[in-house]
Amino acid sequence: MDPALGPPNAMAEKRDELTPMMRQYHDLCARYNDAIVLFQVGDFYETFCGAAERSARLLEIALTSREDSTGEYPMAGIPIDNAESYIEDLLEAGYRVAVADQVEEPGETAGVVERAVTRVITPGTLTEDELLASDDNNFVAAVARGRGIDTRPADDELALALLDVSTGDFLATSSAAEESIADEVSRFAPAEAVVGPNAPSDVLPDDCMVTPFDERVFDRERAASILSEYFGEPDALLASDAEIRACGALLAYAEYARGGEHEGEKGGDESDESDDAGKAGSSREPGETDRLEYLTHLTRYDPREYLLLDAVALRSLELFEPRAVNGRDDATLVGVLDETACALGGRTLRDWLRRPLLESHRIEARLDAVEELTGSVQTREHCHELLRDVYDLERLIGRISRERANARDLRSLRDTLAVVPEIRDQLANADCDRLRDLHENLDPLVDVRELIDDAVVSDPPIEITEGGIIAEEYDSDLDDLRGTARDGKQWIDDLEARERERTGIDSLKVGYNSVHGYYIEVTNPNLDAVPENYQRRQTLKNSERFVTPELKEREDEIVGAEERADEREYELFCEVRSDIGDEVERVQGLADALATLDALVSLATVAAQYDYCRPEILDPESERTDGGVEIDITGGRHPVVERTQESFVPNSARFDAEQRLAVITGPNMSGKSTYMRQVAQIVLLAQVGSFVPAESARLTPVERIFTRVGASDDIAGGRSTFMVEMDELATILRDADERSLVLLDEVGRGTSTADGLAIAQAITEHLHDAVGATTLFATHHHPLTELADDLPDAFTLHFEVEQTDGEVVFHHEIEPGAATGSYGVEVATAAGVPEDVVDRSRELVDANAAAETTARTEPTADGGTSELESTETAPVPDSVAAELRDLNVGHMTPVEALTELDRLQRLLEEES
Ligand code: ADP
Ligand code: MG
């Protein structure tokens, strides 16, 4: 157990003897025993004992100690005012943080100030803007196992629930296939997850924090009951038992993380001896905390509704992360597409990219809107300008609903509402349905805006308890109190003149300081003239300060009125905030409309600026496409590469039922990988509803994109690269179908040439004959081009390079047919490899070519004498031969067979 977590031993031993404050700390640590408890003491959050030592080292803050009658405890504290940056460091170090705030004013009670955990901050449940990327979601996930829809007997379905606690986005899906859930996890990249009983955690990526949480919340009944509190009957909303469990558990976790351990529930269980001790939430009944009102929607989706992109495809198509380790941040698809003006749109655009569409009518609806906005520069630019003033309404309303918003947040909401009518006007004459819908849905929430305008001053302070927030004439009680204070101050303001006249002392002054309050100051030479009713308060070097009973009375009146006014303001503020909180769904509806508009405007901006075209989307059911995929791109460009270099050579691509599989050859650096990715990215962009970088494009939506890049530069998890490659290939061969787009980039590199070729050939045949996927296969195995000539639906493409005086010129132009040579040697020259090495390479190439010809023309049975052949026919060692003989080929999967081959081959190498 981490000594930074749980109740410190030094305290646990003598809990009952501890001072009340330290007992509070101890108990909160016991209750939130998977988190570092930040314990408010005045202006600081303190940690003690093990947590203090850990925090001091981690955060580079001073380690001090606190001594009381029961002992001395190490202590380290962080100032509350900039706690966020420290909390961020704790999270980064892998800790969860429970923030225990003072929930009553120190003067209010005789005993120790009450403290409660007001939030538990974990990587997946962040709500503070400072800790979150504004233009991306931050998800926490729950994975649960349960019965499927069709009452399968066993718990054989796996569900995934995803929640962004900061925005309220809440999604659920399920599948009987684990890989499918793993793919969905890759899409959303949750920062944290809770995992139900018997659910596999290996569907989660390594960088996802797995939080141990009370497994009872995954119980079907409990989950259903908490869900029904939010969304009514869960069976009507969700498709399976597993989904109910995952969603219910996730809600319970979100409520737990929200904290909110309020009065009447002091401290932790005295002795938590239950089985679940040591797990967060174990001492808490699910659903016992306040509801998170802003969770108003739960969207269930089927993974099959969207273009499926697994983790490998997401990476190699550079959707969100640049492929090169030190790649430029904007060298990603999202980087080139994101011209959004506000955080709302940024997140929506990312969601669209994560989940490209399949159904042509949905795609067309977006395309119509993008086309219209592309055509109208004015509308587009105006919208963009106006959207820049739009605050993050989703997080704002979340904060309002969680009672964490301050008056400035309300003003931000108001300022956003103020631009909505103008944005709406921009769409008044919209043609397409999508934009007309948006026009409809851009509700400026006039009532909310008026409420804020009436209630909150235009430039309120951050603090919500110190007044200065509520506008004049909003509340008559408040106005009265303010009137009293104002009158009192006026009386004091006039006092100076009155007293000067009364006493004849011209230098008499009325002043104020925070210790003594108001006073009348008289300089020493005038002390004789001081009247009877002056009472001496303070003696300074050159003067004396006095008060009068009247002045004191006025002062008390002012202070009393001001205090009560502050209280009244706070009360009013909370009322206003809660009234606005009641409008959460309308604010979310508006946020959604603004987000959609921003994302559409962004796509249109990119389309116009970079000369994209509207893709024609073919209906897969139509006769023309014959149920398969047709892709016809003229003058296509790679959306990312074209931005990172000066010039880019456009290339076309044509695939249909008769031309389904392309074998692409060409020297290194000629453009093969770029070409293949550009085809896939254009397809993907089209399905997002974006215009595409091409002169024209026509395509059938694909259901899955698979990409596999040769293992040479992709070493994962210590497994042999060959194994990784085979594993990934196995997935493709198993899951791809005629609605898939498959990119194979130099697969079969992880093993010897002969094997590589054999595997590449077998894969090609399989994809062609059995799978029928649209396939682009870049390869250095030239014999594959001959194979392609033999297969009816396969064809060849190649990149040529030009050599002039040993210089190599890349044209990056795709052409039909096979490449003539690999030009590896020439590329080496161009790259500056020393001349003698290049010369020797040339010799070897020639020799090998000669040997290859010999080998082909003279059958091996003749017992050829060339050096090459004699090594090839070296006898197989007995041990390997024996193993080969014993292989039970009938019981092996292709991958097992390949793996076994690989092993035997290594054995051979060792033995010879
Ligand atoms: P290969 O896969 O054949 O080795 P790449 O696709 O990796 O080649 O391309 C190598 C480099 O050539 C790219 O990084 C890019 O800079 C450039 N390139 C590729 N295709 C084009 C193109 N169509 N127009 C301009 N430059 C290109
Ligand atoms: Mg390549």
PDB file of C-alpha atoms in Angstrom, residues 106-350:
ATOM      1  CA  PRO A 106     -14.656  29.108  11.115  1.00  0.00           C
ATOM      2  CA  GLY A 107     -16.652  31.423  13.398  1.00  0.00           C
ATOM      3  CA  GLU A 108     -19.871  29.491  12.941  1.00  0.00           C
ATOM      4  CA  THR A 109     -19.338  26.679  15.379  1.00  0.00           C
ATOM      5  CA  ALA A 110     -17.852  26.272  18.763  1.00  0.00           C
ATOM      6  CA  GLY A 111     -16.022  23.089  17.811  1.00  0.00           C
ATOM      7  CA  VAL A 112     -13.824  22.178  14.879  1.00  0.00           C
ATOM      8  CA  VAL A 113     -14.793  23.468  11.438  1.00  0.00           C
ATOM      9  CA  GLU A 114     -16.700  20.907   9.421  1.00  0.00           C
ATOM     10  CA  ARG A 115     -14.886  19.650   6.342  1.00  0.00           C
ATOM     11  CA  ALA A 116     -16.147  17.516   3.508  1.00  0.00           C
ATOM     12  CA  VAL A 117     -14.740  16.137   0.307  1.00  0.00           C
ATOM     13  CA  THR A 118     -16.285  18.357  -2.316  1.00  0.00           C
ATOM     14  CA  ARG A 119     -14.703  16.629  -5.280  1.00  0.00           C
ATOM     15  CA  VAL A 120     -12.503  13.710  -6.078  1.00  0.00           C
ATOM     16  CA  ILE A 121     -10.260  14.601  -8.962  1.00  0.00           C
ATOM     17  CA  THR A 122      -9.131  11.744 -11.147  1.00  0.00           C
ATOM     18  CA  PRO A 123      -7.793  11.756 -14.701  1.00  0.00           C
ATOM     19  CA  GLY A 124     -11.165  10.744 -16.090  1.00  0.00           C
ATOM     20  CA  THR A 125     -13.413  12.944 -14.006  1.00  0.00           C
ATOM     21  CA  LEU A 126     -11.776  16.330 -14.327  1.00  0.00           C
ATOM     22  CA  THR A 127     -14.049  19.303 -14.517  1.00  0.00           C
ATOM     23  CA  GLU A 128     -11.658  22.139 -13.930  1.00  0.00           C
ATOM     24  CA  ASP A 129     -10.920  24.077 -17.076  1.00  0.00           C
ATOM     25  CA  GLU A 130      -7.300  24.529 -16.090  1.00  0.00           C
ATOM     26  CA  LEU A 131      -6.751  20.788 -16.155  1.00  0.00           C
ATOM     27  CA  LEU A 132      -8.612  20.028 -19.350  1.00  0.00           C
ATOM     28  CA  ALA A 133      -7.884  20.440 -23.023  1.00  0.00           C
ATOM     29  CA  SER A 134     -10.588  22.818 -24.154  1.00  0.00           C
ATOM     30  CA  ASP A 135     -11.131  21.392 -27.604  1.00  0.00           C
ATOM     31  CA  ASP A 136     -11.223  17.746 -26.731  1.00  0.00           C
ATOM     32  CA  ASN A 137     -13.394  15.535 -24.594  1.00  0.00           C
ATOM     33  CA  ASN A 138     -12.037  13.807 -21.538  1.00  0.00           C
ATOM     34  CA  PHE A 139     -13.741  10.503 -20.970  1.00  0.00           C
ATOM     35  CA  VAL A 140     -14.052   8.125 -18.086  1.00  0.00           C
ATOM     36  CA  ALA A 141     -15.217   4.667 -19.079  1.00  0.00           C
ATOM     37  CA  ALA A 142     -16.914   1.700 -17.500  1.00  0.00           C
ATOM     38  CA  VAL A 143     -16.616  -1.789 -18.911  1.00  0.00           C
ATOM     39  CA  ALA A 144     -19.129  -4.392 -17.850  1.00  0.00           C
ATOM     40  CA  ARG A 145     -20.091  -7.875 -18.753  1.00  0.00           C
ATOM     41  CA  GLY A 146     -23.686  -8.985 -18.884  1.00  0.00           C
ATOM     42  CA  ARG A 147     -26.352 -10.821 -20.734  1.00  0.00           C
ATOM     43  CA  GLY A 148     -26.995  -9.866 -24.331  1.00  0.00           C
ATOM     44  CA  ILE A 149     -30.255  -8.601 -25.787  1.00  0.00           C
ATOM     45  CA  ASP A 150     -31.475 -11.876 -27.147  1.00  0.00           C
ATOM     46  CA  THR A 151     -31.402 -13.454 -23.695  1.00  0.00           C
ATOM     47  CA  ARG A 152     -28.358 -15.470 -24.382  1.00  0.00           C
ATOM     48  CA  PRO A 153     -27.843 -17.748 -21.427  1.00  0.00           C
ATOM     49  CA  ALA A 154     -24.421 -16.539 -20.427  1.00  0.00           C
ATOM     50  CA  ASP A 155     -22.990 -13.126 -19.598  1.00  0.00           C
ATOM     51  CA  ASP A 156     -21.451 -13.027 -22.978  1.00  0.00           C
ATOM     52  CA  GLU A 157     -21.863  -9.443 -23.930  1.00  0.00           C
ATOM     53  CA  LEU A 158     -19.445  -6.689 -23.152  1.00  0.00           C
ATOM     54  CA  ALA A 159     -20.558  -3.105 -22.751  1.00  0.00           C
ATOM     55  CA  LEU A 160     -18.696   0.161 -22.728  1.00  0.00           C
ATOM     56  CA  ALA A 161     -20.045   3.347 -21.192  1.00  0.00           C
ATOM     57  CA  LEU A 162     -18.251   6.656 -21.696  1.00  0.00           C
ATOM     58  CA  LEU A 163     -18.846   9.871 -19.855  1.00  0.00           C
ATOM     59  CA  ASP A 164     -17.300  13.292 -20.065  1.00  0.00           C
ATOM     60  CA  VAL A 165     -18.039  14.654 -16.627  1.00  0.00           C
ATOM     61  CA  SER A 166     -17.133  18.182 -17.673  1.00  0.00           C
ATOM     62  CA  THR A 167     -19.558  18.379 -20.583  1.00  0.00           C
ATOM     63  CA  GLY A 168     -22.150  15.748 -19.760  1.00  0.00           C
ATOM     64  CA  ASP A 169     -21.540  13.749 -22.944  1.00  0.00           C
ATOM     65  CA  PHE A 170     -22.634  10.231 -22.129  1.00  0.00           C
ATOM     66  CA  LEU A 171     -22.455   7.278 -24.530  1.00  0.00           C
ATOM     67  CA  ALA A 172     -22.960   3.559 -24.373  1.00  0.00           C
ATOM     68  CA  THR A 173     -22.388   0.651 -26.669  1.00  0.00           C
ATOM     69  CA  SER A 174     -21.981  -3.079 -26.485  1.00  0.00           C
ATOM     70  CA  SER A 175     -20.848  -6.056 -28.453  1.00  0.00           C
ATOM     71  CA  ALA A 176     -20.337  -9.737 -28.063  1.00  0.00           C
ATOM     72  CA  ALA A 177     -16.844  -9.322 -29.493  1.00  0.00           C
ATOM     73  CA  GLU A 178     -14.135  -8.115 -27.163  1.00  0.00           C
ATOM     74  CA  GLU A 179     -12.080  -6.664 -30.018  1.00  0.00           C
ATOM     75  CA  SER A 180     -15.010  -4.550 -31.024  1.00  0.00           C
ATOM     76  CA  ILE A 181     -15.155  -2.998 -27.576  1.00  0.00           C
ATOM     77  CA  ALA A 182     -11.393  -2.542 -27.655  1.00  0.00           C
ATOM     78  CA  ASP A 183     -11.797  -0.656 -30.933  1.00  0.00           C
ATOM     79  CA  GLU A 184     -14.409   1.619 -29.426  1.00  0.00           C
ATOM     80  CA  VAL A 185     -12.119   2.279 -26.497  1.00  0.00           C
ATOM     81  CA  SER A 186      -9.383   3.323 -28.942  1.00  0.00           C
ATOM     82  CA  ARG A 187     -11.724   5.770 -30.585  1.00  0.00           C
ATOM     83  CA  PHE A 188     -12.545   7.596 -27.397  1.00  0.00           C
ATOM     84  CA  ALA A 189      -9.245   7.108 -25.570  1.00  0.00           C
ATOM     85  CA  PRO A 190     -10.688   7.362 -22.052  1.00  0.00           C
ATOM     86  CA  ALA A 191      -8.279   8.615 -19.418  1.00  0.00           C
ATOM     87  CA  GLU A 192      -9.657   6.330 -16.764  1.00  0.00           C
ATOM     88  CA  ALA A 193     -11.955   3.366 -16.417  1.00  0.00           C
ATOM     89  CA  VAL A 194     -13.847   1.343 -13.860  1.00  0.00           C
ATOM     90  CA  VAL A 195     -14.131  -2.311 -14.680  1.00  0.00           C
ATOM     91  CA  GLY A 196     -16.943  -4.603 -13.617  1.00  0.00           C
ATOM     92  CA  PRO A 197     -16.741  -8.172 -12.347  1.00  0.00           C
ATOM     93  CA  ASN A 198     -15.365 -10.613 -14.918  1.00  0.00           C
ATOM     94  CA  ALA A 199     -14.914  -7.865 -17.455  1.00  0.00           C
ATOM     95  CA  PRO A 200     -11.567  -7.872 -19.205  1.00  0.00           C
ATOM     96  CA  SER A 201      -9.364  -4.878 -18.535  1.00  0.00           C
ATOM     97  CA  ASP A 202      -7.155  -5.683 -21.494  1.00  0.00           C
ATOM     98  CA  VAL A 203      -9.604  -3.942 -23.773  1.00  0.00           C
ATOM     99  CA  LEU A 204      -8.182  -0.773 -22.226  1.00  0.00           C
ATOM    100  CA  PRO A 205      -4.960   0.789 -23.458  1.00  0.00           C
ATOM    101  CA  ASP A 206      -1.943   1.053 -21.179  1.00  0.00           C
ATOM    102  CA  ASP A 207      -2.314   4.765 -20.614  1.00  0.00           C
ATOM    103  CA  CYS A 208      -5.823   4.394 -19.239  1.00  0.00           C
ATOM    104  CA  MET A 209      -5.911   4.476 -15.440  1.00  0.00           C
ATOM    105  CA  VAL A 210      -7.924   1.563 -14.106  1.00  0.00           C
ATOM    106  CA  THR A 211      -9.712   2.596 -10.932  1.00  0.00           C
ATOM    107  CA  PRO A 212     -10.681  -0.074  -8.437  1.00  0.00           C
ATOM    108  CA  PHE A 213     -14.242   0.734  -7.534  1.00  0.00           C
ATOM    109  CA  ASP A 214     -16.853  -1.041  -5.518  1.00  0.00           C
ATOM    110  CA  GLU A 215     -18.013  -3.835  -7.802  1.00  0.00           C
ATOM    111  CA  ARG A 216     -21.475  -3.825  -6.281  1.00  0.00           C
ATOM    112  CA  VAL A 217     -22.349  -0.789  -8.355  1.00  0.00           C
ATOM    113  CA  PHE A 218     -22.252  -3.079 -11.390  1.00  0.00           C
ATOM    114  CA  ASP A 219     -25.080  -5.087  -9.957  1.00  0.00           C
ATOM    115  CA  ARG A 220     -27.981  -5.179 -12.425  1.00  0.00           C
ATOM    116  CA  GLU A 221     -30.641  -3.910 -10.021  1.00  0.00           C
ATOM    117  CA  ARG A 222     -28.539  -1.187  -8.511  1.00  0.00           C
ATOM    118  CA  ALA A 223     -27.355  -0.017 -11.880  1.00  0.00           C
ATOM    119  CA  ALA A 224     -30.899   0.049 -13.210  1.00  0.00           C
ATOM    120  CA  SER A 225     -32.132   1.990 -10.228  1.00  0.00           C
ATOM    121  CA  ILE A 226     -29.516   4.718 -10.423  1.00  0.00           C
ATOM    122  CA  LEU A 227     -30.055   4.958 -14.175  1.00  0.00           C
ATOM    123  CA  SER A 228     -33.773   5.362 -13.782  1.00  0.00           C
ATOM    124  CA  GLU A 229     -33.175   8.334 -11.492  1.00  0.00           C
ATOM    125  CA  TYR A 230     -31.585  10.061 -14.441  1.00  0.00           C
ATOM    126  CA  PHE A 231     -33.174   8.793 -17.580  1.00  0.00           C
ATOM    127  CA  GLY A 232     -36.285   6.857 -16.674  1.00  0.00           C
ATOM    128  CA  GLU A 233     -36.729   3.236 -17.529  1.00  0.00           C
ATOM    129  CA  PRO A 234     -33.296   1.951 -18.596  1.00  0.00           C
ATOM    130  CA  ASP A 235     -34.644  -0.906 -20.685  1.00  0.00           C
ATOM    131  CA  ALA A 236     -36.223   1.596 -23.011  1.00  0.00           C
ATOM    132  CA  LEU A 237     -32.934   3.361 -23.500  1.00  0.00           C
ATOM    133  CA  LEU A 238     -30.301   0.688 -23.543  1.00  0.00           C
ATOM    134  CA  ALA A 239     -29.993  -2.467 -25.519  1.00  0.00           C
ATOM    135  CA  SER A 240     -28.622  -4.922 -23.049  1.00  0.00           C
ATOM    136  CA  ASP A 241     -28.072  -5.962 -19.546  1.00  0.00           C
ATOM    137  CA  ALA A 242     -24.378  -5.293 -19.973  1.00  0.00           C
ATOM    138  CA  GLU A 243     -25.035  -1.709 -21.026  1.00  0.00           C
ATOM    139  CA  ILE A 244     -27.255  -1.088 -18.020  1.00  0.00           C
ATOM    140  CA  ARG A 245     -24.540  -2.332 -15.729  1.00  0.00           C
ATOM    141  CA  ALA A 246     -21.847  -0.234 -17.363  1.00  0.00           C
ATOM    142  CA  CYS A 247     -23.912   2.954 -17.436  1.00  0.00           C
ATOM    143  CA  GLY A 248     -25.248   2.565 -13.922  1.00  0.00           C
ATOM    144  CA  ALA A 249     -21.809   1.890 -12.519  1.00  0.00           C
ATOM    145  CA  LEU A 250     -20.378   4.859 -14.357  1.00  0.00           C
ATOM    146  CA  LEU A 251     -23.031   7.156 -12.940  1.00  0.00           C
ATOM    147  CA  ALA A 252     -22.281   5.865  -9.464  1.00  0.00           C
ATOM    148  CA  TYR A 253     -18.621   6.569 -10.036  1.00  0.00           C
ATOM    149  CA  ALA A 254     -19.286  10.049 -11.381  1.00  0.00           C
ATOM    150  CA  GLU A 255     -21.382  10.831  -8.330  1.00  0.00           C
ATOM    151  CA  TYR A 256     -18.644   9.528  -6.113  1.00  0.00           C
ATOM    152  CA  ALA A 257     -16.046  11.641  -7.872  1.00  0.00           C
ATOM    153  CA  ARG A 258     -18.227  14.650  -7.560  1.00  0.00           C
ATOM    154  CA  GLY A 259     -17.761  14.310  -3.819  1.00  0.00           C
ATOM    155  CA  GLY A 260     -20.527  16.059  -1.985  1.00  0.00           C
ATOM    156  CA  GLU A 261     -20.323  14.231   1.263  1.00  0.00           C
ATOM    157  CA  HIS A 262     -22.594  16.581   3.120  1.00  0.00           C
ATOM    158  CA  GLU A 263     -23.845  17.162   6.620  1.00  0.00           C
ATOM    159  CA  GLY A 264     -25.210  14.268   8.577  1.00  0.00           C
ATOM    160  CA  GLU A 265     -22.674  11.928   7.134  1.00  0.00           C
ATOM    161  CA  LYS A 266     -19.639  12.805   9.109  1.00  0.00           C
ATOM    162  CA  GLY A 267     -16.370  11.061   8.631  1.00  0.00           C
ATOM    163  CA  GLY A 268     -15.841   7.569   7.330  1.00  0.00           C
ATOM    164  CA  ASP A 269     -17.089   4.335   8.715  1.00  0.00           C
ATOM    165  CA  GLU A 270     -15.404   3.899  12.041  1.00  0.00           C
ATOM    166  CA  SER A 271     -14.085   0.499  11.170  1.00  0.00           C
ATOM    167  CA  ASP A 272     -14.331  -0.415   7.580  1.00  0.00           C
ATOM    168  CA  GLU A 273     -13.946  -4.140   7.776  1.00  0.00           C
ATOM    169  CA  SER A 274     -15.992  -5.008   4.725  1.00  0.00           C
ATOM    170  CA  ASP A 275     -14.534  -7.097   1.925  1.00  0.00           C
ATOM    171  CA  ASP A 276     -14.289  -4.106  -0.256  1.00  0.00           C
ATOM    172  CA  ALA A 277     -12.077  -2.155   2.086  1.00  0.00           C
ATOM    173  CA  GLY A 278      -9.365  -0.554   0.099  1.00  0.00           C
ATOM    174  CA  LYS A 279     -11.540   0.277  -2.829  1.00  0.00           C
ATOM    175  CA  ALA A 280     -12.896   3.689  -3.573  1.00  0.00           C
ATOM    176  CA  GLY A 281     -16.570   4.021  -2.938  1.00  0.00           C
ATOM    177  CA  SER A 282     -16.777   1.006  -0.720  1.00  0.00           C
ATOM    178  CA  SER A 283     -18.272   2.908   2.136  1.00  0.00           C
ATOM    179  CA  ARG A 284     -20.792   4.681   0.026  1.00  0.00           C
ATOM    180  CA  GLU A 285     -24.160   3.490  -1.070  1.00  0.00           C
ATOM    181  CA  PRO A 286     -24.651   4.034  -4.764  1.00  0.00           C
ATOM    182  CA  GLY A 287     -27.065   6.821  -5.540  1.00  0.00           C
ATOM    183  CA  GLU A 288     -26.878   8.347  -2.111  1.00  0.00           C
ATOM    184  CA  THR A 289     -25.214  11.508  -3.365  1.00  0.00           C
ATOM    185  CA  ASP A 290     -26.753  14.377  -5.207  1.00  0.00           C
ATOM    186  CA  ARG A 291     -27.710  13.858  -8.784  1.00  0.00           C
ATOM    187  CA  LEU A 292     -25.622  15.376 -11.515  1.00  0.00           C
ATOM    188  CA  GLU A 293     -28.426  17.345 -13.097  1.00  0.00           C
ATOM    189  CA  TYR A 294     -26.566  18.228 -16.233  1.00  0.00           C
ATOM    190  CA  LEU A 295     -26.362  14.606 -17.329  1.00  0.00           C
ATOM    191  CA  THR A 296     -29.482  14.857 -19.400  1.00  0.00           C
ATOM    192  CA  HIS A 297     -28.699  12.603 -22.346  1.00  0.00           C
ATOM    193  CA  LEU A 298     -27.461   9.102 -22.671  1.00  0.00           C
ATOM    194  CA  THR A 299     -26.827   8.082 -26.240  1.00  0.00           C
ATOM    195  CA  ARG A 300     -26.619   4.451 -27.113  1.00  0.00           C
ATOM    196  CA  TYR A 301     -24.924   3.629 -30.363  1.00  0.00           C
ATOM    197  CA  ASP A 302     -23.961   0.558 -32.278  1.00  0.00           C
ATOM    198  CA  PRO A 303     -20.323   0.364 -33.341  1.00  0.00           C
ATOM    199  CA  ARG A 304     -21.591  -0.714 -36.737  1.00  0.00           C
ATOM    200  CA  GLU A 305     -23.230   2.660 -37.295  1.00  0.00           C
ATOM    201  CA  TYR A 306     -19.830   4.235 -37.850  1.00  0.00           C
ATOM    202  CA  LEU A 307     -16.777   3.655 -39.951  1.00  0.00           C
ATOM    203  CA  LEU A 308     -14.688   1.362 -37.877  1.00  0.00           C
ATOM    204  CA  LEU A 309     -11.150   2.457 -37.181  1.00  0.00           C
ATOM    205  CA  ASP A 310      -9.093   0.447 -34.775  1.00  0.00           C
ATOM    206  CA  ALA A 311      -6.128   1.761 -32.837  1.00  0.00           C
ATOM    207  CA  VAL A 312      -3.677   0.912 -35.605  1.00  0.00           C
ATOM    208  CA  ALA A 313      -5.724   2.691 -38.250  1.00  0.00           C
ATOM    209  CA  LEU A 314      -6.242   5.745 -36.055  1.00  0.00           C
ATOM    210  CA  ARG A 315      -2.513   5.976 -35.659  1.00  0.00           C
ATOM    211  CA  SER A 316      -1.375   5.284 -39.165  1.00  0.00           C
ATOM    212  CA  LEU A 317      -3.927   7.617 -40.704  1.00  0.00           C
ATOM    213  CA  GLU A 318      -2.701  10.297 -38.314  1.00  0.00           C
ATOM    214  CA  LEU A 319      -6.125  11.331 -37.176  1.00  0.00           C
ATOM    215  CA  PHE A 320      -5.074  12.830 -33.885  1.00  0.00           C
ATOM    216  CA  GLU A 321      -1.413  12.009 -33.310  1.00  0.00           C
ATOM    217  CA  PRO A 322       1.411  12.707 -35.708  1.00  0.00           C
ATOM    218  CA  ARG A 323       3.039   9.504 -36.805  1.00  0.00           C
ATOM    219  CA  ALA A 324       6.567  10.725 -36.551  1.00  0.00           C
ATOM    220  CA  VAL A 325       7.662  10.714 -32.945  1.00  0.00           C
ATOM    221  CA  ASN A 326       8.682  14.331 -33.144  1.00  0.00           C
ATOM    222  CA  GLY A 327       6.168  15.218 -35.776  1.00  0.00           C
ATOM    223  CA  ARG A 328       4.648  18.645 -35.938  1.00  0.00           C
ATOM    224  CA  ASP A 329       1.434  18.883 -33.983  1.00  0.00           C
ATOM    225  CA  ASP A 330      -0.487  20.071 -36.980  1.00  0.00           C
ATOM    226  CA  ALA A 331       0.758  17.140 -39.035  1.00  0.00           C
ATOM    227  CA  THR A 332      -2.486  15.338 -38.309  1.00  0.00           C
ATOM    228  CA  LEU A 333      -5.879  15.189 -39.939  1.00  0.00           C
ATOM    229  CA  VAL A 334      -7.459  17.042 -37.085  1.00  0.00           C
ATOM    230  CA  GLY A 335      -4.685  19.618 -37.364  1.00  0.00           C
ATOM    231  CA  VAL A 336      -5.479  20.366 -40.999  1.00  0.00           C
ATOM    232  CA  LEU A 337      -9.238  20.356 -40.524  1.00  0.00           C
ATOM    233  CA  ASP A 338      -9.581  22.308 -37.329  1.00  0.00           C
ATOM    234  CA  GLU A 339     -10.459  25.885 -38.087  1.00  0.00           C
ATOM    235  CA  THR A 340     -13.078  25.960 -35.378  1.00  0.00           C
ATOM    236  CA  ALA A 341     -13.652  29.165 -33.503  1.00  0.00           C
ATOM    237  CA  CYS A 342     -14.763  27.850 -30.135  1.00  0.00           C
ATOM    238  CA  ALA A 343     -14.159  24.890 -27.861  1.00  0.00           C
ATOM    239  CA  LEU A 344     -17.622  23.508 -28.525  1.00  0.00           C
ATOM    240  CA  GLY A 345     -16.906  23.205 -32.226  1.00  0.00           C
ATOM    241  CA  GLY A 346     -13.448  21.808 -31.618  1.00  0.00           C
ATOM    242  CA  ARG A 347     -14.884  18.921 -29.654  1.00  0.00           C
ATOM    243  CA  THR A 348     -17.621  18.255 -32.160  1.00  0.00           C
ATOM    244  CA  LEU A 349     -15.155  18.188 -35.024  1.00  0.00           C
ATOM    245  CA  ARG A 350     -13.067  15.659 -33.134  1.00  0.00           C
TER     246      ARG A 350
END
